[in-house]
PDB file of C-alpha atoms in Angstrom:
ATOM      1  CA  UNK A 300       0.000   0.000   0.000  1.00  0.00           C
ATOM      2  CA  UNK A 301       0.989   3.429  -0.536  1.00  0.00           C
ATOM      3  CA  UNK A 302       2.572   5.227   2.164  1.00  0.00           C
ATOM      4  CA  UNK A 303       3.976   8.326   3.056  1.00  0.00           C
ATOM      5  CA  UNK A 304       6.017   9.301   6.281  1.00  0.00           C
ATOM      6  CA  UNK A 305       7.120  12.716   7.681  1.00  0.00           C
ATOM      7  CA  UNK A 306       8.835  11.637  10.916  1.00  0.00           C
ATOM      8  CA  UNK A 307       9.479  16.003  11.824  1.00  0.00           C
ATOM      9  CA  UNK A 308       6.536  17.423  13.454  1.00  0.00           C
ATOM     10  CA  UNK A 309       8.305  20.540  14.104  1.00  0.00           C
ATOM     11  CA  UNK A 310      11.772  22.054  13.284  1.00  0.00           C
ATOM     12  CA  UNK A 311      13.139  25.768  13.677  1.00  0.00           C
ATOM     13  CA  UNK A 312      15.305  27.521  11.432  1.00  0.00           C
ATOM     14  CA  UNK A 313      16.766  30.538  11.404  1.00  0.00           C
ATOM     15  CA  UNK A 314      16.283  33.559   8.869  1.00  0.00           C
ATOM     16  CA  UNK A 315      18.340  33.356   5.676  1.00  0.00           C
ATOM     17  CA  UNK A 316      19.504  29.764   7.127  1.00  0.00           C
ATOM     18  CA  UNK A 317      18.192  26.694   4.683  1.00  0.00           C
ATOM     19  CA  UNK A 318      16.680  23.669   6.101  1.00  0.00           C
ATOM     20  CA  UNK A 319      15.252  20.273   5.113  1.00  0.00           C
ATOM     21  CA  UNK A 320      12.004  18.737   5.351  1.00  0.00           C
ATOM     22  CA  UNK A 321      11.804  15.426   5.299  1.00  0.00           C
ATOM     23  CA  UNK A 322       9.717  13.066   3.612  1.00  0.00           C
ATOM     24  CA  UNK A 323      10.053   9.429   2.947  1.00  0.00           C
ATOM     25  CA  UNK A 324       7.428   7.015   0.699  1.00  0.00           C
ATOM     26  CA  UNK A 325       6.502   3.596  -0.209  1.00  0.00           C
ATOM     27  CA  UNK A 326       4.716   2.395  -3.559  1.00  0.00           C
ATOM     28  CA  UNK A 327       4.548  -0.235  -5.534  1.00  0.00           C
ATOM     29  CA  UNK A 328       3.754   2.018  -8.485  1.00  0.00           C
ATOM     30  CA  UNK A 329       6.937   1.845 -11.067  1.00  0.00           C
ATOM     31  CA  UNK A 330       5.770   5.107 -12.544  1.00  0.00           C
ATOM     32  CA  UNK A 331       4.621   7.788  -9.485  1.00  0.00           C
ATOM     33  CA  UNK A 332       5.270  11.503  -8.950  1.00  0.00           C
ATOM     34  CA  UNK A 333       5.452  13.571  -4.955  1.00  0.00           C
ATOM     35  CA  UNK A 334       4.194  16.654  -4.317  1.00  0.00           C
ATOM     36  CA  UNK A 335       4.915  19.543  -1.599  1.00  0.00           C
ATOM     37  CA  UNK A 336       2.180  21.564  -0.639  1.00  0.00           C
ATOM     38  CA  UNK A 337       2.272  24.753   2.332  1.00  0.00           C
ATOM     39  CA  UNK A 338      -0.128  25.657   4.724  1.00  0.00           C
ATOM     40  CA  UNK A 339       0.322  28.947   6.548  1.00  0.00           C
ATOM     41  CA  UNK A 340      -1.752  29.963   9.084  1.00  0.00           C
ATOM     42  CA  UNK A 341      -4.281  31.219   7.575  1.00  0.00           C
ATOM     43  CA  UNK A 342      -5.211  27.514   6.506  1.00  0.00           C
ATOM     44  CA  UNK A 343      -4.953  27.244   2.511  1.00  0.00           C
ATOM     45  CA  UNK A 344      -3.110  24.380   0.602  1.00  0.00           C
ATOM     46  CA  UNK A 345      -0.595  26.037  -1.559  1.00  0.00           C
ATOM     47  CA  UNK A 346       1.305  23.784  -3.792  1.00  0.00           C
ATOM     48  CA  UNK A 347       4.791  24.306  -4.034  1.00  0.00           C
ATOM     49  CA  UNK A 348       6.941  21.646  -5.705  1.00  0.00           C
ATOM     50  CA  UNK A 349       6.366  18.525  -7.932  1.00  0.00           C
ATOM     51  CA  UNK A 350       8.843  15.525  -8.932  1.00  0.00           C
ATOM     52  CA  UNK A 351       7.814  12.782 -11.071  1.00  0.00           C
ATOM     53  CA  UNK A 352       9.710   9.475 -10.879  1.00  0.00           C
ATOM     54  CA  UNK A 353      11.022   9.090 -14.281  1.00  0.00           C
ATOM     55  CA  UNK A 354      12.495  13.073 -14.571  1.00  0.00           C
ATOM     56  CA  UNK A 355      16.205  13.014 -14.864  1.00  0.00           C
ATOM     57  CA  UNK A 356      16.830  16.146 -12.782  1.00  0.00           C
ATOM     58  CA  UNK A 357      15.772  17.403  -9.324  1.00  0.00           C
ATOM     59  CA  UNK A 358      13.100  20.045  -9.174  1.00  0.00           C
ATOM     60  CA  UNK A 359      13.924  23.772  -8.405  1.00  0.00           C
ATOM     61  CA  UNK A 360      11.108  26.262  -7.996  1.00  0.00           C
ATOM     62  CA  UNK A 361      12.951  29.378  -6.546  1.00  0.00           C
ATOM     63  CA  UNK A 362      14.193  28.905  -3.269  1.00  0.00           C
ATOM     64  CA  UNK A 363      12.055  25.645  -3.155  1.00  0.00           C
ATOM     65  CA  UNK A 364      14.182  22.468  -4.413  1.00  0.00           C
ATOM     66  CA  UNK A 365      13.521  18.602  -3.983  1.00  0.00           C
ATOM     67  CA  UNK A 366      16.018  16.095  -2.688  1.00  0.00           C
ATOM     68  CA  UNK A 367      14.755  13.237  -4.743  1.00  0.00           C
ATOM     69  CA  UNK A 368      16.719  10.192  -3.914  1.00  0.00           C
ATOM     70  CA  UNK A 369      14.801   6.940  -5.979  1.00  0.00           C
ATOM     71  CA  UNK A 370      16.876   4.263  -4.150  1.00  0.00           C
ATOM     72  CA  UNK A 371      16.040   5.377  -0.606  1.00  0.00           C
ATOM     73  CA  UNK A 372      12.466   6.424  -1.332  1.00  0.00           C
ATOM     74  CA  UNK A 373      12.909   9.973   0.158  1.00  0.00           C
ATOM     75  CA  UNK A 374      11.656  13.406  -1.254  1.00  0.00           C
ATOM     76  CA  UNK A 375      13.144  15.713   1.302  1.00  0.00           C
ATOM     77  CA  UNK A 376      12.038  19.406   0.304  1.00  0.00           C
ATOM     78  CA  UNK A 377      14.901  22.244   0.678  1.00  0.00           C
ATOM     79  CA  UNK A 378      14.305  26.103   1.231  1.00  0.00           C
ATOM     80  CA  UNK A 379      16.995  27.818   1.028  1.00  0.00           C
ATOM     81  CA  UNK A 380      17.583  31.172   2.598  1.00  0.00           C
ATOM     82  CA  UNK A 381      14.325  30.958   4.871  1.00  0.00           C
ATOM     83  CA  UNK A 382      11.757  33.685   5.509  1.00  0.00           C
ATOM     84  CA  UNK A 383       9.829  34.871   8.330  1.00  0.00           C
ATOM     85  CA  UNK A 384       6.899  34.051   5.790  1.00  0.00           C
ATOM     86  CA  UNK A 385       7.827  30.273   5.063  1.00  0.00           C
ATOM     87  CA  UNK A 386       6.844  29.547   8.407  1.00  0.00           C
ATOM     88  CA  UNK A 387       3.373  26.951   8.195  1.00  0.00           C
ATOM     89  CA  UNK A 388       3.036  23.636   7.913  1.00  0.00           C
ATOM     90  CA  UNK A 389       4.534  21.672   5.400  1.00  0.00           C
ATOM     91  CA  UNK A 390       2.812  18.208   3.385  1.00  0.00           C
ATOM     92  CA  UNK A 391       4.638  15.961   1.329  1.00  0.00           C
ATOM     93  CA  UNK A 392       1.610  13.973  -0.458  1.00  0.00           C
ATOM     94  CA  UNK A 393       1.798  11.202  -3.938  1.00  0.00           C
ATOM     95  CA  UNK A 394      -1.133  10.359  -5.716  1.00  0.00           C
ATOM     96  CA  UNK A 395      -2.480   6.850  -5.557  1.00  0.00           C
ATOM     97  CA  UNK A 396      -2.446   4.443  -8.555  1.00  0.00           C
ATOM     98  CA  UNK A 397      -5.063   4.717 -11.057  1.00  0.00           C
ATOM     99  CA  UNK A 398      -6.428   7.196 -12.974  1.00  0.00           C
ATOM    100  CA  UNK A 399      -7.577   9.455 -10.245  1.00  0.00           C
ATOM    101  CA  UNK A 400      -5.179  11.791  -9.563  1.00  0.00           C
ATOM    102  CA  UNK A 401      -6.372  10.768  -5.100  1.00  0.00           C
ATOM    103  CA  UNK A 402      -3.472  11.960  -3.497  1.00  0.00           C
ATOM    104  CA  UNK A 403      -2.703  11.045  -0.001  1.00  0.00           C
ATOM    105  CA  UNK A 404      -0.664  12.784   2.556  1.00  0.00           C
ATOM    106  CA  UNK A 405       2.268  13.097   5.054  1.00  0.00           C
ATOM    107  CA  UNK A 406       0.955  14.318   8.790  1.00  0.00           C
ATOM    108  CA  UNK A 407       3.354  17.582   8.040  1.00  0.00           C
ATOM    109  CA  UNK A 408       6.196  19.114   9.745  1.00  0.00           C
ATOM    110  CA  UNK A 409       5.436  22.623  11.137  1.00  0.00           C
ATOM    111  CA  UNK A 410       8.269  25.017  10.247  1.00  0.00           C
ATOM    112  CA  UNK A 411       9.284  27.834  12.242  1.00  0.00           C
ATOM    113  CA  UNK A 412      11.696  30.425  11.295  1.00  0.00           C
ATOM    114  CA  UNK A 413      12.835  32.723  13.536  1.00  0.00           C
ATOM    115  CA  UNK A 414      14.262  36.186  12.796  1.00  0.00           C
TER     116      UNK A 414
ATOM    117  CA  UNK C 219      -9.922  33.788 -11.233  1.00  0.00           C
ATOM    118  CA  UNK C 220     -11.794  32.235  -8.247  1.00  0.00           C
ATOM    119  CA  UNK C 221     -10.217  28.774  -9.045  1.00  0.00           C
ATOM    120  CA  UNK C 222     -11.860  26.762  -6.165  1.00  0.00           C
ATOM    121  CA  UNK C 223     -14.183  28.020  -3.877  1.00  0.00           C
ATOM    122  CA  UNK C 224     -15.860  26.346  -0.642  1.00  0.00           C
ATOM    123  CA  UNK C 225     -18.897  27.844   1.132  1.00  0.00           C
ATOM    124  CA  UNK C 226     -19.158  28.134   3.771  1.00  0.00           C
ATOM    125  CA  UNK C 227     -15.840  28.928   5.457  1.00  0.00           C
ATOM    126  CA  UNK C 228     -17.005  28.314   9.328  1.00  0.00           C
ATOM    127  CA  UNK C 229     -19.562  26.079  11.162  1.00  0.00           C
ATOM    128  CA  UNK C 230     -20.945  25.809  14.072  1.00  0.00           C
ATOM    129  CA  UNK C 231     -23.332  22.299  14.041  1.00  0.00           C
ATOM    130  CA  UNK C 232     -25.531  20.428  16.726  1.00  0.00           C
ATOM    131  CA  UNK C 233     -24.982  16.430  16.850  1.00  0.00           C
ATOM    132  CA  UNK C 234     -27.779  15.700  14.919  1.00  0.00           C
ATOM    133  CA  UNK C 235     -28.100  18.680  12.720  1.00  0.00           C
ATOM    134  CA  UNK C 236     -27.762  18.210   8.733  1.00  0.00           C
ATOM    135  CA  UNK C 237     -25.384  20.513   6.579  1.00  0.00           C
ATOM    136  CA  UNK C 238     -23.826  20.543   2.730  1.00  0.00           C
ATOM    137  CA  UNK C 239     -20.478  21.965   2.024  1.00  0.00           C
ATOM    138  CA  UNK C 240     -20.533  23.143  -1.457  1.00  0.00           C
ATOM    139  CA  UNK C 241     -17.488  23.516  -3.213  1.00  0.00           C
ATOM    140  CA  UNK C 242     -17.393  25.217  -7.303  1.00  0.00           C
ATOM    141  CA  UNK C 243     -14.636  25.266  -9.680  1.00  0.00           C
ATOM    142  CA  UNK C 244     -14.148  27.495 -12.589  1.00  0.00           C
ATOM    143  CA  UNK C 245     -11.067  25.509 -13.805  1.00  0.00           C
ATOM    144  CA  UNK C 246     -13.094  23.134 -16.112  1.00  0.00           C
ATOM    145  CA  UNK C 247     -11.579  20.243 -14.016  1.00  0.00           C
ATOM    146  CA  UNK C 248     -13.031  16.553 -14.414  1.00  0.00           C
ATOM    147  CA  UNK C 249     -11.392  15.247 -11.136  1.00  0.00           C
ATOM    148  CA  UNK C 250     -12.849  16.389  -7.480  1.00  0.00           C
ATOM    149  CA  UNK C 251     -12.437  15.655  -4.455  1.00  0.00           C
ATOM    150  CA  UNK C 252     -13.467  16.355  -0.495  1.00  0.00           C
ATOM    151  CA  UNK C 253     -10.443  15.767   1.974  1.00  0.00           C
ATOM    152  CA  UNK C 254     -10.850  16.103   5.892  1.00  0.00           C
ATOM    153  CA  UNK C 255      -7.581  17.530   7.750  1.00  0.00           C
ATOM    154  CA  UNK C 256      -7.501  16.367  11.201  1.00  0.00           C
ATOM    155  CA  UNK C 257      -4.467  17.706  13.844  1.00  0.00           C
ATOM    156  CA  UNK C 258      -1.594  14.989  13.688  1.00  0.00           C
ATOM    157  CA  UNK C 259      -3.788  13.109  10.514  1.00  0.00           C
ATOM    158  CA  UNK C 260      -2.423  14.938   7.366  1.00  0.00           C
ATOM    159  CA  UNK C 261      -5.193  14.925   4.557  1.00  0.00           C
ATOM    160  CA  UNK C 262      -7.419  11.950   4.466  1.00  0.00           C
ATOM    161  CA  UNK C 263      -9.697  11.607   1.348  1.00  0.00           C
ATOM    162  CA  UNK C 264     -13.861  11.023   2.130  1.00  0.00           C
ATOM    163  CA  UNK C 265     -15.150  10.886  -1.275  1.00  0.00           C
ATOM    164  CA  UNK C 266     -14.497  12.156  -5.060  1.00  0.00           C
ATOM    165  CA  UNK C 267     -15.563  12.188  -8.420  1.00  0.00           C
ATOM    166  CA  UNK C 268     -14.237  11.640 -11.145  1.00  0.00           C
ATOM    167  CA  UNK C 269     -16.515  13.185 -13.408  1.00  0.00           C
ATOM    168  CA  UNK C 270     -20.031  14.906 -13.632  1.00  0.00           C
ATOM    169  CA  UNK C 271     -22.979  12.212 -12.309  1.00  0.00           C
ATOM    170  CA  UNK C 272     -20.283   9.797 -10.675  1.00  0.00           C
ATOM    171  CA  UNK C 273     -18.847   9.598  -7.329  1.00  0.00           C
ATOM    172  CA  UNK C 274     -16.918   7.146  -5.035  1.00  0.00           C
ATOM    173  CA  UNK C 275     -15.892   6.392  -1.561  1.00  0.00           C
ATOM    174  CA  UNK C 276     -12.652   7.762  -0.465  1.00  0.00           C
ATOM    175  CA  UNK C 277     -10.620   6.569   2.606  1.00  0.00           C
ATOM    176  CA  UNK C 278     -12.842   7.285   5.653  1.00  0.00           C
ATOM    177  CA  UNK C 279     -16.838   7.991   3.571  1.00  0.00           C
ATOM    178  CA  UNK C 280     -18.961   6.882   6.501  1.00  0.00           C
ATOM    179  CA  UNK C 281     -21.298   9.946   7.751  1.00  0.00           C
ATOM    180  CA  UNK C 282     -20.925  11.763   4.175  1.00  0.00           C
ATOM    181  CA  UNK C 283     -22.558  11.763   1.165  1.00  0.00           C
ATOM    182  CA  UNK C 284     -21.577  13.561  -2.231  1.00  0.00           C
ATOM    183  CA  UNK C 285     -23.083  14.958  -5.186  1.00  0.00           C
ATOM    184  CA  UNK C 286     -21.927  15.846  -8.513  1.00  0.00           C
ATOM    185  CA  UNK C 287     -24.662  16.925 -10.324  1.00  0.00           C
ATOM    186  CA  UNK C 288     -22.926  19.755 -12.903  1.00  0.00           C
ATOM    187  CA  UNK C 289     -19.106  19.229 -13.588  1.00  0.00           C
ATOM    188  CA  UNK C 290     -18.288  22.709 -11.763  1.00  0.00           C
ATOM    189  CA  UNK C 291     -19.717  21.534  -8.288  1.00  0.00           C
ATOM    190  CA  UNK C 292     -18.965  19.491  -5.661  1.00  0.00           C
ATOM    191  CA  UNK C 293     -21.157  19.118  -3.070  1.00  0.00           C
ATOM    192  CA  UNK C 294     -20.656  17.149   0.538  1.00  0.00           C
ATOM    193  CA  UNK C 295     -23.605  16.225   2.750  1.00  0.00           C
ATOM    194  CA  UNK C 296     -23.452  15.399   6.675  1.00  0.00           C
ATOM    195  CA  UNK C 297     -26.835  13.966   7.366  1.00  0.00           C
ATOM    196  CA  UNK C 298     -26.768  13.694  10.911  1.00  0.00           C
ATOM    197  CA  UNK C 299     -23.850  15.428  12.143  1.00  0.00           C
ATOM    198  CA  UNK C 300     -21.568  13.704  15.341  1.00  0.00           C
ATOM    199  CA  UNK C 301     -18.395  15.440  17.271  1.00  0.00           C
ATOM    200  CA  UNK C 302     -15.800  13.145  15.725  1.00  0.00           C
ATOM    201  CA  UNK C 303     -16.700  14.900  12.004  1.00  0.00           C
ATOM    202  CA  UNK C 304     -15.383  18.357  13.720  1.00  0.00           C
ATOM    203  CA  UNK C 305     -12.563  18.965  11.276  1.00  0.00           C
ATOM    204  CA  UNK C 306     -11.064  21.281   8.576  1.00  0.00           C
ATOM    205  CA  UNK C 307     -13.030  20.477   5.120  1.00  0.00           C
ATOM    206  CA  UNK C 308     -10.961  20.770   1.794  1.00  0.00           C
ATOM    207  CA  UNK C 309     -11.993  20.861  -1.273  1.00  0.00           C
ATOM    208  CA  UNK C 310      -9.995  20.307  -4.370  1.00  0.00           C
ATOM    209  CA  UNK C 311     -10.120  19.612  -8.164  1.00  0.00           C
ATOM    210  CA  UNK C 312      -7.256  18.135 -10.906  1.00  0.00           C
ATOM    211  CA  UNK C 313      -7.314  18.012 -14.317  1.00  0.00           C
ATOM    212  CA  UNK C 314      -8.363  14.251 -15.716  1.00  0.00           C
ATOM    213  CA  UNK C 315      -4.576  14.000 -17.121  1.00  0.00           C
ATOM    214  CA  UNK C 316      -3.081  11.234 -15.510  1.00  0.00           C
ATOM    215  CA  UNK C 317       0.561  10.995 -15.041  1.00  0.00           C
ATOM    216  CA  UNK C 318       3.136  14.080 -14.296  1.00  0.00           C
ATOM    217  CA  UNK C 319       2.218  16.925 -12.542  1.00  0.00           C
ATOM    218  CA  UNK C 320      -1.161  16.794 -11.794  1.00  0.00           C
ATOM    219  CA  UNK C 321      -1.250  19.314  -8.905  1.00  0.00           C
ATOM    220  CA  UNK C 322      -4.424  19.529  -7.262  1.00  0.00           C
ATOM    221  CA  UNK C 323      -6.130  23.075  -6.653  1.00  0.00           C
ATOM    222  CA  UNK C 324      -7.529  23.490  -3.343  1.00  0.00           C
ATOM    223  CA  UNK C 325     -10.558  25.663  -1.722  1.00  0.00           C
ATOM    224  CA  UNK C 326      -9.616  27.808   1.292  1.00  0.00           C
ATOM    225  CA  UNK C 327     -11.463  24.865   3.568  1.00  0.00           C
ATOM    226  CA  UNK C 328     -14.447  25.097   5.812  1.00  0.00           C
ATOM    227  CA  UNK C 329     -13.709  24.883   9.749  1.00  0.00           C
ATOM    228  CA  UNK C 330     -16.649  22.756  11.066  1.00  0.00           C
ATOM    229  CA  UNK C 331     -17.575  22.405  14.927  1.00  0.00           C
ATOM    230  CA  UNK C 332     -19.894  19.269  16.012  1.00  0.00           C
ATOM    231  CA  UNK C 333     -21.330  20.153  19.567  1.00  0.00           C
TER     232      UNK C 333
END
């Protein structure tokens, strides 16, 4: 069955340090893609990060990059240069197999950054 | 654009007491979905559809219904509201592509309180 672990609940940081969220997975799928999505405080899912199995490259959205390691079945997101404003919670989530698109999700690590 | 909105955004029910969450896309998305967040749980998945007129159970369906009568709404029904479905209601939508990055779009949820 598909899984998905965050083992963090919580981590600090410090402004302009980075940091690493992990996430670890389990699927049988061959073909299968993670996702990162943030949640301040005000309580909206913002996505921020996607890698799909089969891409060659890690993914980099701005300060946002993806740890993908295949072997180990980890998808540790990476901010670099934190923000007062990254701090929220954090989901690492893969969509089930099928043609659904169901995702399901990591409990989260709540990030804090602190100036 | 409005991309997914949920009404309403707070709730205040009595065990017993009947509601529907409604939830409308403007994205033209096949895929929807109704996800509870509980504190510690992550994102669990109650019901979604796949497509306008058809709907299926998710990972915890018991005390919901759905509806998904025109292909821009969602709609999620508590017929006899209990405590344990106090919780943070997301909504959320995908395009029917399968496969690579098939982020999900999320409503700004709907905080609902079973006395």
């Amino acid at each position: 069955a598909q899984k998905i672990t965050q083992t963090q609940p919580g981590m600090f940081v410090q402004e302009k340090e980075a940091v690493t969220l992990d996430c670890t997975y389990d699927t049988s799928d061959p073909s299968y893609g993670l996702f990162w999505y943030k949640q301040p405080s005000s309580g909206e899912m913002i996505f921020l990060i996607y890698q799909g199995s089969y891409d060659q490259q890690n993914a980099t959205e701005g300060r946002y990059s993806l740890n993908f390691q295949k072997a180990r079945k980890s998808a540790n997101l990476v901010i670099s240069a934190s923000q007062l404003g990254d701090s929220a919670m954090y989901f690492c989530a893969m969509p089930l197999p099928g043609a659904t698109n169901k995702l399901i999700f990591g409990t989260g690590t709540l990030l804090a950054v602190q100036p | 654009n409005a991309g997914v909105t949920q009404t309403p955004k707070f709730r205040v029910l009595k065990t017993g007491q009947s509601m529907t969450l409604l939830c409308a896309q403007d994205m033209n998305h096949e895929y929807m979905y109704w996800y509870r967040q509980d504190p510690g749980m992550g994102l669990r998945l109650i019901h979604y559809s796949v497509g306008e007129g058809t709907t299926a159970k998710g990972e915890v369906p018991d005390g919901y219904n759905v509806s998904r009568l025109k292909k821009q709404n969602f709609l999620l029904g508590l017929e006899s509201a209990a405590p344990s479905q106090t919780s943070v209601y997301f909504c959320a939508s995908t395009y029917a592509r399968t496969g690579g990055n098939t982020e999900a779009f999320f409503g700004q949820g709907t905080r609902l309180t079973v006395v």
